[in-house]
mmCIF file of C-alpha atoms in Angstrom:
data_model
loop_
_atom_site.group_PDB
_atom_site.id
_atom_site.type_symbol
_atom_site.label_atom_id
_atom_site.label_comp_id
_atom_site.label_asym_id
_atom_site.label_seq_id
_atom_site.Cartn_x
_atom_site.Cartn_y
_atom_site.Cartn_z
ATOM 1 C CA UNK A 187 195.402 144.533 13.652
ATOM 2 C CA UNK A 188 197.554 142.526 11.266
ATOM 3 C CA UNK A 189 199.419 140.597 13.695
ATOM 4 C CA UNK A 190 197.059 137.323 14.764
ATOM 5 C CA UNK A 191 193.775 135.834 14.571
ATOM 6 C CA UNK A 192 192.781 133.106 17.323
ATOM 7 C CA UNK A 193 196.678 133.025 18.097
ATOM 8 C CA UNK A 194 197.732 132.559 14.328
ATOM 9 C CA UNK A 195 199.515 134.586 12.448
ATOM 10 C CA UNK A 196 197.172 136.736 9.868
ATOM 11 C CA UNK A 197 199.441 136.514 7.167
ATOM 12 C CA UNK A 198 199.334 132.829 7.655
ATOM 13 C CA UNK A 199 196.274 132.793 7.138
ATOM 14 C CA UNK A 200 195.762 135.800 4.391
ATOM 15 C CA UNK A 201 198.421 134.477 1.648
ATOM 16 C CA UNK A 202 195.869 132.021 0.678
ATOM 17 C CA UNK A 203 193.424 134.731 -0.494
ATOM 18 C CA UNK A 204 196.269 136.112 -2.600
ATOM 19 C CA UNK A 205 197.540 132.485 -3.345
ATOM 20 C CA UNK A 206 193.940 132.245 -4.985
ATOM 21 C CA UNK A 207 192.574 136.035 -6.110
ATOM 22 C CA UNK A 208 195.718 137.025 -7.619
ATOM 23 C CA UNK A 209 196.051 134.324 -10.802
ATOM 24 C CA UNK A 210 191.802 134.112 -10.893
ATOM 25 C CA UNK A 211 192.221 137.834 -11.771
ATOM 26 C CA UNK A 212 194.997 137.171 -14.547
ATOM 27 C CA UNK A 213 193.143 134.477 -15.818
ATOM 28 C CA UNK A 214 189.796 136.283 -16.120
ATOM 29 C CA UNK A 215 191.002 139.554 -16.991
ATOM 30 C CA UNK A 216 192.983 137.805 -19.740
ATOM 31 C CA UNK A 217 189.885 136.185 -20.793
ATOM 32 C CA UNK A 218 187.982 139.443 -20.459
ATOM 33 C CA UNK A 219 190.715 140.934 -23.073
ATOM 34 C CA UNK A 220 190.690 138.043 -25.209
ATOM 35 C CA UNK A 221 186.878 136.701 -25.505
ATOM 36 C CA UNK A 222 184.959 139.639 -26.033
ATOM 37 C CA UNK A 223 181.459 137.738 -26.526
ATOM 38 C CA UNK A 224 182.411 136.772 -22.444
ATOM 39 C CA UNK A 225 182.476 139.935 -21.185
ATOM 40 C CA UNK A 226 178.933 140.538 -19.832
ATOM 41 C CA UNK A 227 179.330 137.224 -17.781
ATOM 42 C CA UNK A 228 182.945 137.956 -16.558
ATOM 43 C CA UNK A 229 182.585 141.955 -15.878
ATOM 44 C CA UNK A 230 181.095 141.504 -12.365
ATOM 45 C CA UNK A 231 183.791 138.900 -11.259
ATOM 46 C CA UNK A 232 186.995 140.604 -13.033
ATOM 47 C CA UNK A 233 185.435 144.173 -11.181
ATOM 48 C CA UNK A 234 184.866 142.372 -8.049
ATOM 49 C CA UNK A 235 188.448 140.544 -8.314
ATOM 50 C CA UNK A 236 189.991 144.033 -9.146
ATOM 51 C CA UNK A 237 189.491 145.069 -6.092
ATOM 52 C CA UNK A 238 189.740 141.768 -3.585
ATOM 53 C CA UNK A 239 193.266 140.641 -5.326
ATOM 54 C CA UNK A 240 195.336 144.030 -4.201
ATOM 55 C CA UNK A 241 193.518 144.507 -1.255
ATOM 56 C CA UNK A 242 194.250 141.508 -0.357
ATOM 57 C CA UNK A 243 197.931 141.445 -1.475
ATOM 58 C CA UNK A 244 198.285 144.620 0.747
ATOM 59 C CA UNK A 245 196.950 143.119 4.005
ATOM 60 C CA UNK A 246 199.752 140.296 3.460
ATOM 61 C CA UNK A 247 201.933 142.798 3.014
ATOM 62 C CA UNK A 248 201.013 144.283 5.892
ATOM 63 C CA UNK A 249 200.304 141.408 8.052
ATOM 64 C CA UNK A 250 203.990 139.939 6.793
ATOM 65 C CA UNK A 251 205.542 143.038 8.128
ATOM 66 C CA UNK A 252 203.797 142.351 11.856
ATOM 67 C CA UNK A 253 205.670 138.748 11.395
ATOM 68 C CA UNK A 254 208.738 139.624 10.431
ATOM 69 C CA UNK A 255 209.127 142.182 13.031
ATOM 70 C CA UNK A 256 207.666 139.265 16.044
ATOM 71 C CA UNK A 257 210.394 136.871 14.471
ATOM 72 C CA UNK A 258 212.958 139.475 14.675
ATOM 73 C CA UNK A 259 211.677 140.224 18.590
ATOM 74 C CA UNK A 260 211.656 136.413 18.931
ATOM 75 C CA UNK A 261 215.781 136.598 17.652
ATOM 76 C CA UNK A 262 215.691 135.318 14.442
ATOM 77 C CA UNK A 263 218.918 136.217 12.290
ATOM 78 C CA UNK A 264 220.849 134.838 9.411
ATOM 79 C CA UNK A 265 220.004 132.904 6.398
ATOM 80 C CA UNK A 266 216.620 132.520 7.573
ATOM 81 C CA UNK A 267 216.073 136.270 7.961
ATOM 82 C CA UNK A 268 217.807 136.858 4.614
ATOM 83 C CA UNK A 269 215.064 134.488 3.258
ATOM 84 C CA UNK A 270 211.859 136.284 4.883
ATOM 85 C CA UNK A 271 213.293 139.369 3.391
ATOM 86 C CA UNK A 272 213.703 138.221 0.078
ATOM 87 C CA UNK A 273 210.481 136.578 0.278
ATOM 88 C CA UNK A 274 209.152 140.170 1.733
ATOM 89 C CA UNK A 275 210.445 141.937 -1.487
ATOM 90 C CA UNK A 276 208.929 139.439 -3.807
ATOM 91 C CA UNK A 277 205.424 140.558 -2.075
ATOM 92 C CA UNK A 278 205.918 144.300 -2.401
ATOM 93 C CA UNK A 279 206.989 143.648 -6.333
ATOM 94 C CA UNK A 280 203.548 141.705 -6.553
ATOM 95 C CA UNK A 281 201.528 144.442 -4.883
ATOM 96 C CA UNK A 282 203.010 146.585 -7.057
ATOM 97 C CA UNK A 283 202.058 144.985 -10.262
ATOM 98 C CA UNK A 284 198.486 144.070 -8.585
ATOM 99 C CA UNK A 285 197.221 147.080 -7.528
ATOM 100 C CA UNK A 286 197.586 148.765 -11.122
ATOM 101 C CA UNK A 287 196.392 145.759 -12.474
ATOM 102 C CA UNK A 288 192.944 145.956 -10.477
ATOM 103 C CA UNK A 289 193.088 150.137 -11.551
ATOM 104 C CA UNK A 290 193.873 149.389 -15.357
ATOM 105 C CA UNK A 291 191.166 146.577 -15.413
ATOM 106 C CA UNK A 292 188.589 149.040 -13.905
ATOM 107 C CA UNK A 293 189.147 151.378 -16.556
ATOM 108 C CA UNK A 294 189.125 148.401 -19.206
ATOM 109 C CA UNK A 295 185.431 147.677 -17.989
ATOM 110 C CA UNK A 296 184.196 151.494 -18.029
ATOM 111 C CA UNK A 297 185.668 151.960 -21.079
ATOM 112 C CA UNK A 298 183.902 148.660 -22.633
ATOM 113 C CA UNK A 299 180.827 148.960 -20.572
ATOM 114 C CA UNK A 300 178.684 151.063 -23.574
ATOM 115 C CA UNK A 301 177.325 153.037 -20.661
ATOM 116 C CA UNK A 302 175.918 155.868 -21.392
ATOM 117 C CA UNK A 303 177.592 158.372 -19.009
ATOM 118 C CA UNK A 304 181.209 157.008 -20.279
ATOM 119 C CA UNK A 305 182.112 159.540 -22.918
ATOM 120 C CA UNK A 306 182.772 158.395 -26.233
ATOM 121 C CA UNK A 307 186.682 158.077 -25.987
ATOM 122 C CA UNK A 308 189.605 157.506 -28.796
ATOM 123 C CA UNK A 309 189.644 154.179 -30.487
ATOM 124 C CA UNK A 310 193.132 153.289 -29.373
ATOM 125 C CA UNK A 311 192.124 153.530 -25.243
ATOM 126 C CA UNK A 312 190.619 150.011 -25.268
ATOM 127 C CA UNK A 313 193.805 148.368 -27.175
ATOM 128 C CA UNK A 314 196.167 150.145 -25.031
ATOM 129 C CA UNK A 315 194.360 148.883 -21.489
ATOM 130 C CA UNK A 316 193.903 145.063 -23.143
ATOM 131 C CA UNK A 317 197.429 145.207 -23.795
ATOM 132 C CA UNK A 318 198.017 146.877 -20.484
ATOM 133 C CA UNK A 319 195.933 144.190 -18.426
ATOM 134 C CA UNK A 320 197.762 141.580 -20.369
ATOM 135 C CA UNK A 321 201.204 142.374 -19.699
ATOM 136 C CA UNK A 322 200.325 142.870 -15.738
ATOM 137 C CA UNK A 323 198.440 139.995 -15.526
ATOM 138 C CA UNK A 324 200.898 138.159 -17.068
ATOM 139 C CA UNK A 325 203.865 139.667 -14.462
ATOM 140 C CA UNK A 326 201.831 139.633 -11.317
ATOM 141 C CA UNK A 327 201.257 135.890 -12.072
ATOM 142 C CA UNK A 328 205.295 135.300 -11.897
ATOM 143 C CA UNK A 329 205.356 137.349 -9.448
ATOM 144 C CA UNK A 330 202.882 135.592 -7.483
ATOM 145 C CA UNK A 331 204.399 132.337 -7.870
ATOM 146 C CA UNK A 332 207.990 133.579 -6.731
ATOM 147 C CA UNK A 333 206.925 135.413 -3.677
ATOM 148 C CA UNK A 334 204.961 131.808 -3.152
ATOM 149 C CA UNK A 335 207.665 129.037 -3.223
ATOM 150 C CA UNK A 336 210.254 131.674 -1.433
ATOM 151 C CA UNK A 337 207.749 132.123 1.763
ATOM 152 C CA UNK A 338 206.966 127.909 1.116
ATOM 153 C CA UNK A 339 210.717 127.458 0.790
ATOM 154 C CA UNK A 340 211.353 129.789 3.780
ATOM 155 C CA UNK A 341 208.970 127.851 5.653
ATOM 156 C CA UNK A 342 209.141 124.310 4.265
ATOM 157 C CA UNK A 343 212.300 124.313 2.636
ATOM 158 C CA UNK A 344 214.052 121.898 5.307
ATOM 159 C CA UNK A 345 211.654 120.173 6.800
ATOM 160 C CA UNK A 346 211.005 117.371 4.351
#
């Protein structure tokens, strides 16, 4: 399932999605935090977003597992495998720091929404998931950048 699509790779093809849904989900979920007058236009993107960005970071995951083990079938070895796993543990951190940032951000829009099923809940909860969303947002977009330029350096980093 994760291994091609029309004869390419899929994670080839899926790091793009998390090359772009990962840092629009910092940046809005930030903004969400910050700009509270914003948040009835950004609440349907950042919930939307919350959910694409680590789904998304989990297929490459997944998908980037399929490719490592064809390249290792194909005999790859040495630097270059040290590279794809470094790049491979880069993506795990970032998954790791995505998918609670999708789950805190969830709870930061019930817990803002005014609904009237959420239950009227402490003052602090809202401060605590802002600051929450910030700090994740903040690591999963370092995080997305370094598991970037290693697979880009894996891939590119000789050629030119």
């Amino acid at each position: 399932m994760f291994e091609q699509i029309q004869g390419l790779p899929v994670h080839v093809l899926v790091v793009h999605a998390v090359v772009v849904f990962v840092p629009l989900l910092a940046v809005l979920a930030v903004a969400y935090v910050g700009l509270p007058r914003w948040r009835p236009r950004l609440d349907w993107a950042v919930g939307i977003l919350a959910v694409l960005a680590p789904l998304t970071a989990f297929v490459a995951i997944q998908s980037g597992e399929a490719l490592t083990d064809a390249l290792v079938a194909r005999g790859f070895q040495g630097p270059i495998l040290d590279q794809i796993f470094e790049h491979s543990r880069y993506g795990d951190i970032l998954f790791r720091l995505v998918l609670p940032l999708g789950i805190v951000v969830l709870l930061l829009l019930v817990a803002t929404s005014g609904h009237r099923r959420v239950p009227k809940l402490p003052p602090l909860v809202t401060p605590v998931l802002s600051v929450a969303v910030v700090a994740l947002a903040i690591a999963s977009l370092v995080y997305v950048f370094l598991t970037g330029h290693s697979g880009a350096e894996t891939v590119w980093g000789t050629t030119l």
